[in-house]
Coordinates of N, CA, C and O in Angstrom, one line a residue:
E48 N 23.1 14.1 13.8 CA 23.1 13.9 12.3 C 24.0 15.0 11.7 O 24.2 16.1 12.2
L49 N 24.7 14.6 10.7 CA 25.6 15.5 9.9 C 24.8 15.8 8.6 O 24.5 15.0 7.8
L50 N 24.6 17.2 8.4 CA 23.9 17.6 7.2 C 25.0 18.3 6.3 O 25.7 19.2 6.8
L51 N 25.2 17.8 5.1 CA 26.2 18.3 4.2 C 25.5 18.9 3.0 O 24.8 18.2 2.2
R52 N 25.8 20.2 2.7 CA 25.2 20.9 1.5 C 26.4 21.0 0.6 O 27.3 21.8 0.9
L53 N 26.3 20.3 -0.5 CA 27.3 20.4 -1.5 C 27.1 21.5 -2.5 O 25.9 21.7 -2.9
K54 N 28.1 22.1 -2.9 CA 28.1 23.2 -4.0 C 29.3 23.1 -4.8 O 30.2 22.4 -4.4
R55 N 29.3 23.7 -5.9 CA 30.5 23.6 -6.9 C 31.7 24.2 -6.2 O 32.8 23.7 -6.3
G56 N 31.6 25.3 -5.6 CA 32.8 26.0 -5.1 C 33.0 26.0 -3.5 O 33.9 26.5 -3.0
T57 N 32.1 25.4 -2.8 CA 32.2 25.3 -1.4 C 31.2 24.2 -0.9 O 30.3 23.7 -1.6
C58 N 31.5 23.7 0.3 CA 30.7 22.7 0.9 C 30.4 23.3 2.3 O 31.2 23.9 3.0
V59 N 29.2 23.0 2.9 CA 28.8 23.3 4.2 C 28.5 22.1 5.0 O 27.7 21.4 4.5
A60 N 28.9 22.1 6.2 CA 28.6 21.0 7.1 C 28.0 21.5 8.3 O 28.4 22.5 8.9
Q61 N 26.8 20.9 8.7 CA 26.2 21.3 9.9 C 26.0 20.0 10.8 O 25.5 19.1 10.3
V62 N 26.4 20.1 12.0 CA 26.1 19.1 13.0 C 24.9 19.5 13.7 O 24.7 20.5 14.2
L63 N 23.9 18.5 13.6 CA 22.5 18.8 14.1 C 22.3 18.1 15.4 O 22.7 16.9 15.6
A64 N 21.7 18.7 16.4 CA 21.4 18.1 17.7 C 20.3 17.0 17.5 O 19.4 17.2 16.6
P65 N 20.3 15.9 18.2 CA 19.3 14.9 18.1 C 17.9 15.5 18.3 O 17.7 16.3 19.2
W66 N 16.9 15.0 17.6 CA 15.5 15.2 17.8 C 15.1 16.6 17.4 O 14.2 16.9 16.6
S67 N 15.9 17.7 17.8 CA 15.5 19.0 17.5 C 16.0 19.5 16.2 O 15.5 20.5 15.7
R68 N 17.0 18.9 15.7 CA 17.7 19.4 14.5 C 18.3 20.8 14.6 O 18.5 21.5 13.7
R69 N 18.5 21.2 15.8 CA 19.1 22.5 16.1 C 20.6 22.4 15.6 O 21.3 21.4 15.9
V70 N 21.1 23.4 15.0 CA 22.5 23.4 14.5 C 23.4 23.6 15.7 O 23.4 24.7 16.3
V71 N 24.2 22.6 15.9 CA 25.2 22.7 17.0 C 26.5 23.3 16.5 O 27.2 24.1 17.2
R72 N 26.9 23.0 15.3 CA 28.2 23.5 14.7 C 28.0 23.6 13.2 O 27.3 22.8 12.6
E73 N 28.6 24.7 12.6 CA 28.6 24.8 11.1 C 29.9 25.1 10.7 O 30.6 26.0 11.3
L74 N 30.4 24.5 9.6 CA 31.7 24.7 9.1 C 31.5 24.9 7.5 O 30.6 24.2 6.9
H75 N 32.4 25.6 6.9 CA 32.4 25.9 5.5 C 33.9 25.5 5.0 O 34.8 25.8 5.6
A76 N 33.9 24.9 3.8 CA 35.2 24.7 3.2 C 35.1 25.1 1.7 O 34.1 24.8 1.1
E77 N 36.1 25.8 1.2 CA 36.1 26.2 -0.2 C 36.8 25.2 -1.1 O 37.6 24.5 -0.6
G78 N 36.4 25.2 -2.3 CA 37.0 24.4 -3.3 C 36.1 23.4 -3.9 O 34.9 23.3 -3.5
P79 N 36.5 22.6 -4.8 CA 35.6 21.6 -5.5 C 35.2 20.6 -4.4 O 35.9 20.4 -3.4
I80 N 34.1 19.9 -4.7 CA 33.5 18.9 -3.7 C 34.6 18.0 -3.3 O 34.7 17.6 -2.1
G81 N 35.4 17.4 -4.2 CA 36.3 16.3 -3.9 C 37.4 16.8 -3.0 O 38.1 16.0 -2.3
V82 N 37.6 18.1 -2.8 CA 38.6 18.7 -1.9 C 37.9 19.2 -0.6 O 38.3 18.9 0.4
A83 N 36.8 19.9 -0.8 CA 36.1 20.6 0.3 C 35.4 19.6 1.3 O 35.5 19.7 2.5
L84 N 34.8 18.5 0.8 CA 34.1 17.6 1.6 C 35.1 16.8 2.5 O 34.9 16.8 3.7
P85 N 36.2 16.2 2.0 CA 37.1 15.6 2.9 C 37.7 16.6 3.9 O 38.0 16.2 5.1
Q86 N 38.0 17.8 3.5 CA 38.5 18.8 4.4 C 37.6 19.1 5.6 O 38.0 19.1 6.7
L87 N 36.2 19.2 5.3 CA 35.3 19.4 6.4 C 35.2 18.2 7.3 O 35.2 18.3 8.5
L88 N 35.2 16.9 6.7 CA 35.2 15.8 7.5 C 36.4 15.6 8.5 O 36.3 15.3 9.6
K89 N 37.6 16.0 7.9 CA 38.8 15.9 8.7 C 38.8 17.0 9.8 O 39.2 16.6 11.0
T90 N 38.3 18.1 9.6 CA 38.2 19.2 10.6 C 37.2 18.7 11.7 O 37.5 18.9 12.9
L91 N 36.1 18.1 11.3 CA 35.2 17.7 12.3 C 35.7 16.5 13.1 O 35.5 16.4 14.4
Q92 N 36.5 15.6 12.5 CA 37.2 14.5 13.2 C 38.2 15.0 14.2 O 38.4 14.5 15.3
D93 N 39.0 16.0 13.7 CA 40.0 16.5 14.6 C 39.6 17.3 15.7 O 40.3 17.6 16.7
D94 N 38.3 17.8 15.7 CA 37.8 18.6 16.7 C 37.4 17.7 17.9 O 36.6 16.8 17.8
G95 N 38.0 18.0 19.1 CA 37.7 17.2 20.2 C 36.5 17.6 21.0 O 36.1 16.9 21.9
A96 N 35.8 18.6 20.6 CA 34.6 19.1 21.3 C 33.4 18.1 21.2 O 32.7 17.9 22.2
A97 N 33.3 17.4 20.1 CA 32.2 16.5 19.9 C 32.6 15.5 18.9 O 33.3 15.7 18.0
A98 N 32.0 14.3 19.1 CA 32.2 13.2 18.1 C 31.6 13.5 16.8 O 30.5 14.1 16.7
L99 N 32.2 13.0 15.7 CA 31.6 13.1 14.4 C 30.4 12.2 14.3 O 30.4 11.1 14.7
P100 N 29.3 12.8 13.9 CA 28.0 12.0 13.8 C 28.3 10.8 12.8 O 29.1 10.9 11.9
R101 N 27.6 9.7 13.1 CA 27.8 8.5 12.3 C 26.9 8.4 11.1 O 27.1 7.5 10.3
Q102 N 25.9 9.3 11.0 CA 25.1 9.3 9.8 C 25.1 10.7 9.2 O 25.2 11.7 9.9
A103 N 24.9 10.7 7.9 CA 24.9 12.0 7.1 C 23.8 12.1 6.1 O 23.3 11.0 5.6
R104 N 23.3 13.3 6.0 CA 22.3 13.6 4.9 C 23.0 14.6 4.0 O 23.6 15.5 4.4
L105 N 22.9 14.3 2.7 CA 23.6 15.0 1.7 C 22.6 15.8 0.8 O 21.6 15.2 0.4
L106 N 22.8 17.1 0.7 CA 22.0 17.9 -0.2 C 22.7 18.2 -1.5 O 23.8 18.9 -1.4
V107 N 22.2 17.7 -2.6 CA 22.9 17.8 -3.9 C 22.3 19.0 -4.6 O 21.1 19.2 -4.7
P108 N 23.3 19.8 -5.1 CA 22.9 21.0 -5.9 C 22.1 20.7 -7.2 O 22.4 19.6 -7.7
D109 N 21.3 21.6 -7.6 CA 20.6 21.4 -8.9 C 21.5 21.0 -10.0 O 21.2 20.3 -10.9
E110 N 22.7 21.6 -10.0 CA 23.7 21.5 -11.1 C 24.2 20.0 -11.2 O 24.7 19.6 -12.3
L111 N 24.0 19.3 -10.2 CA 24.5 17.9 -10.2 C 23.4 16.9 -10.3 O 23.6 15.6 -10.2
A112 N 22.2 17.3 -10.7 CA 21.1 16.4 -10.9 C 20.3 16.7 -12.2 O 20.3 17.8 -12.6
Y113 N 19.9 15.7 -12.8 CA 18.9 15.8 -13.9 C 17.5 15.8 -13.3 O 17.2 14.9 -12.5
L114 N 16.7 16.8 -13.6 CA 15.3 16.9 -13.1 C 14.3 16.9 -14.2 O 14.5 17.4 -15.2
S115 N 13.1 16.3 -13.9 CA 12.1 16.2 -14.8 C 10.7 16.0 -14.1 O 10.6 15.2 -13.1
L116 N 9.8 16.8 -14.5 CA 8.4 16.6 -14.0 C 7.8 15.5 -14.8 O 7.8 15.5 -16.0
R117 N 7.2 14.6 -14.1 CA 6.6 13.3 -14.7 C 5.1 13.3 -14.4 O 4.6 13.8 -13.4
P118 N 4.4 12.6 -15.3 CA 2.9 12.5 -15.1 C 2.5 11.7 -14.0 O 3.3 10.9 -13.4
T119 N 1.3 11.9 -13.6 CA 0.7 11.1 -12.5 C 0.7 9.6 -12.8 O 0.4 9.3 -14.0
C120 N 1.2 8.8 -11.9 CA 1.1 7.3 -12.0 C 0.4 6.7 -10.9 O 0.2 7.4 -9.8
A121 N 0.0 5.5 -11.0 CA -0.9 4.9 -10.0 C -0.1 4.7 -8.6 O -0.7 5.0 -7.6
D122 N 1.1 4.4 -8.6 CA 1.9 4.3 -7.4 C 3.4 4.5 -7.6 O 3.8 4.8 -8.7
W123 N 4.1 4.5 -6.5 CA 5.5 4.8 -6.5 C 6.3 3.9 -7.5 O 7.1 4.4 -8.3
P124 N 6.1 2.5 -7.4 CA 6.9 1.7 -8.3 C 6.7 2.0 -9.8 O 7.6 2.0 -10.6
A125 N 5.4 2.3 -10.2 CA 5.2 2.7 -11.6 C 5.8 4.0 -11.9 O 6.4 4.2 -13.0
A126 N 5.8 5.0 -11.0 CA 6.4 6.2 -11.2 C 7.9 6.1 -11.3 O 8.6 6.7 -12.2
Q127 N 8.5 5.2 -10.5 CA 9.9 5.0 -10.6 C 10.3 4.4 -11.9 O 11.3 4.8 -12.5
R128 N 9.6 3.4 -12.4 CA 9.9 2.8 -13.7 C 9.7 3.7 -14.8 O 10.5 3.8 -15.7
E129 N 8.7 4.6 -14.8 CA 8.4 5.6 -15.8 C 9.5 6.6 -15.8 O 10.0 6.9 -16.9
A130 N 10.0 7.0 -14.7 CA 11.2 8.0 -14.6 C 12.4 7.4 -15.1 O 13.2 8.0 -15.9
Q131 N 12.7 6.1 -14.7 CA 13.9 5.5 -15.2 C 13.9 5.4 -16.8 O 14.8 5.7 -17.5
S132 N 12.7 5.0 -17.3 CA 12.5 4.9 -18.8 C 12.7 6.2 -19.4 O 13.3 6.4 -20.4
H133 N 12.2 7.3 -18.8 CA 12.3 8.6 -19.3 C 13.8 9.1 -19.5 O 14.2 9.6 -20.5
F134 N 14.5 8.8 -18.4 CA 16.0 9.3 -18.5 C 16.8 8.4 -19.4 O 17.6 8.9 -20.1
V135 N 16.4 7.2 -19.6 CA 17.1 6.3 -20.6 C 16.7 6.9 -22.0 O 17.6 7.0 -22.9
Q136 N 15.4 7.1 -22.3 CA 15.1 7.7 -23.6 C 15.7 9.1 -23.8 O 16.1 9.4 -24.9
T137 N 15.7 9.9 -22.8 CA 16.0 11.3 -23.0 C 17.6 11.4 -23.0 O 18.1 12.2 -23.9
L138 N 18.2 10.8 -22.2 CA 19.7 10.9 -22.0 C 20.5 9.8 -22.6 O 21.7 9.8 -22.7
G139 N 19.8 8.7 -22.9 CA 20.5 7.5 -23.4 C 21.4 6.8 -22.4 O 22.4 6.2 -22.7
R140 N 21.0 7.0 -21.1 CA 21.8 6.4 -20.0 C 20.9 5.5 -19.2 O 19.9 5.9 -18.7
Q141 N 21.4 4.3 -18.9 CA 20.7 3.4 -18.0 C 21.4 3.3 -16.7 O 20.8 2.6 -15.8
D142 N 22.5 3.9 -16.5 CA 23.3 3.8 -15.2 C 23.0 4.8 -14.2 O 23.4 4.7 -13.0
L143 N 22.1 5.8 -14.5 CA 21.9 6.9 -13.6 C 21.1 6.4 -12.4 O 20.3 5.4 -12.4
V144 N 21.3 7.0 -11.2 CA 20.6 6.7 -9.9 C 19.4 7.6 -10.0 O 19.5 8.8 -9.9
V145 N 18.2 7.0 -10.1 CA 17.0 7.7 -10.2 C 16.0 7.5 -9.0 O 16.0 6.5 -8.5
Q146 N 15.4 8.7 -8.7 CA 14.4 8.7 -7.5 C 13.3 9.6 -8.0 O 13.4 10.5 -8.8
V147 N 12.1 9.3 -7.5 CA 10.9 10.1 -7.7 C 10.3 10.5 -6.4 O 10.4 9.8 -5.4
M148 N 9.7 11.7 -6.4 CA 9.0 12.3 -5.2 C 7.6 12.7 -5.7 O 7.5 13.4 -6.7
P149 N 6.6 12.4 -4.9 CA 5.2 12.9 -5.3 C 5.1 14.3 -5.2 O 5.6 15.0 -4.2
L150 N 4.4 15.0 -6.1 CA 4.1 16.4 -6.0 C 2.8 16.6 -5.3 O 2.0 15.7 -5.3
P151 N 2.7 17.7 -4.6 CA 1.4 17.9 -3.8 C 0.2 17.9 -4.7 O 0.3 18.3 -5.9
G152 N -0.9 17.5 -4.1 CA -2.2 17.5 -4.9 C -2.3 16.5 -6.0 O -3.0 16.8 -7.0
S153 N -1.6 15.5 -6.0 CA -1.5 14.4 -7.0 C -1.3 15.0 -8.4 O -1.9 14.6 -9.4
A154 N -0.4 16.0 -8.4 CA 0.0 16.7 -9.6 C 1.0 16.0 -10.5 O 1.6 16.5 -11.3
G155 N 1.4 14.8 -10.1 CA 2.5 14.1 -10.8 C 3.7 13.8 -9.9 O 3.6 13.8 -8.6
W156 N 4.8 13.7 -10.5 CA 6.1 13.3 -9.8 C 7.2 14.2 -10.2 O 7.3 14.6 -11.4
L157 N 8.2 14.5 -9.3 CA 9.4 15.1 -9.6 C 10.4 13.9 -9.7 O 10.6 13.2 -8.7
A158 N 11.0 13.8 -10.8 CA 12.1 12.7 -11.0 C 13.4 13.4 -11.0 O 13.6 14.5 -11.5
A159 N 14.3 12.7 -10.3 CA 15.7 13.2 -10.3 C 16.7 12.1 -10.5 O 16.4 10.9 -10.1
A160 N 17.7 12.4 -11.2 CA 18.7 11.4 -11.5 C 20.1 12.0 -11.3 O 20.4 13.2 -11.6
I161 N 21.0 11.2 -10.7 CA 22.3 11.6 -10.4 C 23.3 10.6 -11.0 O 23.0 9.5 -11.2
E162 N 24.5 11.1 -11.2 CA 25.6 10.2 -11.7 C 26.0 9.2 -10.7 O 26.2 9.6 -9.5
P163 N 26.1 7.9 -11.0 CA 26.5 6.9 -10.0 C 27.9 7.1 -9.5 O 28.1 6.9 -8.4
A164 N 28.8 7.7 -10.4 CA 30.2 7.9 -10.0 C 30.2 9.0 -8.8 O 31.0 8.9 -7.9
D165 N 29.3 10.0 -9.0 CA 29.2 11.0 -7.9 C 28.8 10.4 -6.6 O 29.4 10.6 -5.5
L166 N 27.7 9.6 -6.7 CA 27.2 9.0 -5.4 C 28.2 8.1 -4.8 O 28.5 8.1 -3.6
Q167 N 29.0 7.3 -5.6 CA 30.0 6.4 -5.0 C 31.1 7.2 -4.4 O 31.6 6.9 -3.3
A168 N 31.5 8.3 -5.0 CA 32.6 9.1 -4.5 C 32.2 9.8 -3.2 O 33.0 9.7 -2.2
W169 N 31.0 10.2 -3.1 CA 30.5 10.8 -1.8 C 30.4 9.7 -0.7 O 30.9 10.0 0.4
Q170 N 30.0 8.6 -1.0 CA 29.8 7.5 -0.1 C 31.2 7.1 0.4 O 31.4 6.9 1.6
Q171 N 32.2 7.0 -0.5 CA 33.6 6.7 -0.1 C 34.2 7.7 0.8 O 34.8 7.3 1.8
M172 N 34.0 9.0 0.5 CA 34.6 10.0 1.3 C 34.0 10.0 2.7 O 34.8 10.1 3.7
L173 N 32.7 9.8 2.8 CA 32.1 9.7 4.1 C 32.5 8.4 4.9 O 32.8 8.5 6.0
A174 N 32.6 7.3 4.1 CA 33.0 6.0 4.8 C 34.4 6.1 5.3 O 34.7 5.5 6.4
Q175 N 35.3 6.8 4.7 CA 36.7 6.9 5.1 C 36.7 7.7 6.5 O 37.6 7.5 7.3
A176 N 35.7 8.5 6.7 CA 35.7 9.2 8.0 C 34.7 8.5 9.0 O 34.5 9.0 10.1
G177 N 34.2 7.3 8.6 CA 33.4 6.5 9.6 C 32.0 7.0 9.6 O 31.2 6.7 10.5
V178 N 31.5 7.6 8.5 CA 30.1 8.1 8.5 C 29.4 7.5 7.4 O 29.9 7.2 6.3
R179 N 28.2 7.1 7.6 CA 27.3 6.3 6.7 C 26.4 7.4 6.0 O 25.7 8.1 6.8
L180 N 26.3 7.4 4.7 CA 25.3 8.2 4.0 C 23.9 7.6 4.1 O 23.7 6.4 3.6
V181 N 23.0 8.2 4.7 CA 21.7 7.6 4.9 C 20.6 8.3 4.0 O 19.6 7.7 3.7
H182 N 20.8 9.5 3.6 CA 19.9 10.2 2.7 C 20.6 11.1 1.7 O 21.6 11.8 2.1
V183 N 20.2 11.1 0.5 CA 20.6 12.0 -0.5 C 19.3 12.7 -1.0 O 18.4 12.2 -1.3
E184 N 19.4 14.0 -0.8 CA 18.2 14.9 -1.1 C 18.6 16.0 -2.1 O 19.8 16.4 -2.2
L185 N 17.6 16.5 -2.8 CA 17.8 17.7 -3.7 C 17.9 19.0 -2.9 O 16.9 19.2 -2.0
A186 N 18.9 19.8 -3.1 CA 18.9 21.1 -2.4 C 17.7 21.9 -2.8 O 17.2 22.7 -2.0
L187 N 17.2 21.7 -4.1 CA 16.0 22.4 -4.5 C 14.8 22.1 -3.6 O 14.1 23.1 -3.2
L188 N 14.6 20.9 -3.2 CA 13.4 20.5 -2.3 C 13.7 21.1 -0.9 O 12.7 21.5 -0.3
D189 N 14.9 21.1 -0.5 CA 15.2 21.6 0.9 C 14.9 23.1 0.8 O 14.3 23.6 1.8
D190 N 15.4 23.8 -0.2 CA 15.1 25.2 -0.3 C 13.7 25.6 -0.3 O 13.2 26.5 0.3
L191 N 12.9 24.8 -1.1 CA 11.5 25.1 -1.3 C 10.8 24.8 0.1 O 9.9 25.6 0.4
Q192 N 11.2 23.8 0.8 CA 10.6 23.5 2.1 C 10.9 24.7 3.1 O 10.0 25.0 3.9
A193 N 12.1 25.2 3.0 CA 12.5 26.3 3.9 C 11.6 27.6 3.7 O 11.4 28.3 4.7
I194 N 11.2 27.8 2.5 CA 10.4 29.0 2.2 C 9.0 28.8 2.0 O 8.2 29.7 1.8
A195 N 8.5 27.6 2.3 CA 7.1 27.2 2.0 C 6.1 28.1 2.7 O 5.1 28.5 2.2
S196 N 6.4 28.4 4.0 CA 5.6 29.3 4.8 C 5.5 30.7 4.3 O 4.6 31.5 4.7
L197 N 6.5 31.1 3.5 CA 6.6 32.5 3.0 C 5.8 32.7 1.7 O 5.6 33.9 1.3
I198 N 5.5 31.6 1.0 CA 4.9 31.8 -0.3 C 3.4 31.2 -0.3 O 3.2 30.3 0.6
G199 N 2.6 31.6 -1.1 CA 1.2 31.1 -1.1 C 1.2 29.8 -1.9 O 2.2 29.2 -2.3
N200 N 0.0 29.5 -2.3 CA -0.3 28.2 -3.1 C 0.1 28.4 -4.5 O 0.4 27.4 -5.2
E201 N 0.2 29.7 -5.0 CA 0.7 29.9 -6.3 C 1.7 30.9 -6.3 O 1.5 32.0 -5.8
A202 N 2.9 30.7 -6.8 CA 4.0 31.6 -6.7 C 5.0 31.2 -7.8 O 5.1 30.1 -8.2
V203 N 5.9 32.2 -8.2 CA 7.1 31.9 -9.0 C 8.2 32.2 -8.1 O 8.3 33.3 -7.5
V204 N 9.2 31.3 -7.9 CA 10.3 31.5 -7.0 C 11.6 31.4 -7.8 O 11.8 30.5 -8.6
A205 N 12.4 32.3 -7.5 CA 13.8 32.3 -8.2 C 14.8 32.0 -7.1 O 14.9 32.7 -6.1
L206 N 15.5 30.9 -7.3 CA 16.5 30.5 -6.3 C 17.8 30.7 -6.9 O 18.2 30.1 -7.9
L207 N 18.7 31.5 -6.3 CA 20.0 31.7 -6.8 C 20.9 30.5 -6.6 O 20.8 29.9 -5.5
R208 N 21.6 30.1 -7.5 CA 22.5 28.9 -7.5 C 24.0 29.3 -7.9 O 24.2 30.5 -8.5
D209 N 24.9 28.4 -7.6 CA 26.3 28.7 -8.0 C 26.4 29.0 -9.5 O 27.3 29.8 -10.0
E210 N 25.6 28.3 -10.3 CA 25.8 28.5 -11.8 C 24.5 29.1 -12.3 O 23.8 28.5 -13.2
G211 N 24.0 30.1 -11.7 CA 22.9 30.9 -12.2 C 21.7 30.8 -11.3 O 21.8 31.2 -10.1
M212 N 20.5 30.5 -11.8 CA 19.3 30.5 -11.0 C 18.4 29.4 -11.4 O 18.4 28.9 -12.5
T213 N 17.6 28.9 -10.5 CA 16.6 27.9 -10.7 C 15.3 28.6 -10.6 O 15.0 29.2 -9.5
L214 N 14.4 28.6 -11.6 CA 13.1 29.3 -11.5 C 12.1 28.2 -11.4 O 12.0 27.2 -12.2
C215 N 11.2 28.3 -10.3 CA 10.1 27.3 -10.1 C 8.8 27.9 -10.0 O 8.7 29.0 -9.4
R216 N 7.8 27.4 -10.7 CA 6.4 27.8 -10.4 C 5.8 26.8 -9.5 O 5.8 25.6 -9.7
V217 N 5.3 27.4 -8.4 CA 4.7 26.6 -7.4 C 3.1 26.7 -7.5 O 2.6 27.8 -7.6

């Protein structure tokens, strides 16, 4: 699998071993996403050591997503509809790509929305390299999962970002 962590001024690509998710190779490219991502993919394609993985997982930075905590809903479809409605009412946009994730302990849902043009651009860049985008995830959730064993049930976490800091109460 190819794990791509997008950032405003740099992109990181990790080639992961099957099943273990051990990092086999890691590359960094500087510049805006539209420049750095194709550069990483080209470098991986040109490397004769290993074939470019055919699937990619993309970690989207907080700065490129709209986030909202949403109330408890009966099920995922209801939560998805409620989140879509929330972003339409709040941002006046019906075209955003919206997803919801359940919060632990039935505490509601985390709703995230991204720009459709961003998603299409990332899919096209990957497709040109012969890679299929299979997962789009929030860097926020990936970072929180990485430190979950270090924090207790209640904590305040400050995550440094390219454009400041994300403060989370867990």
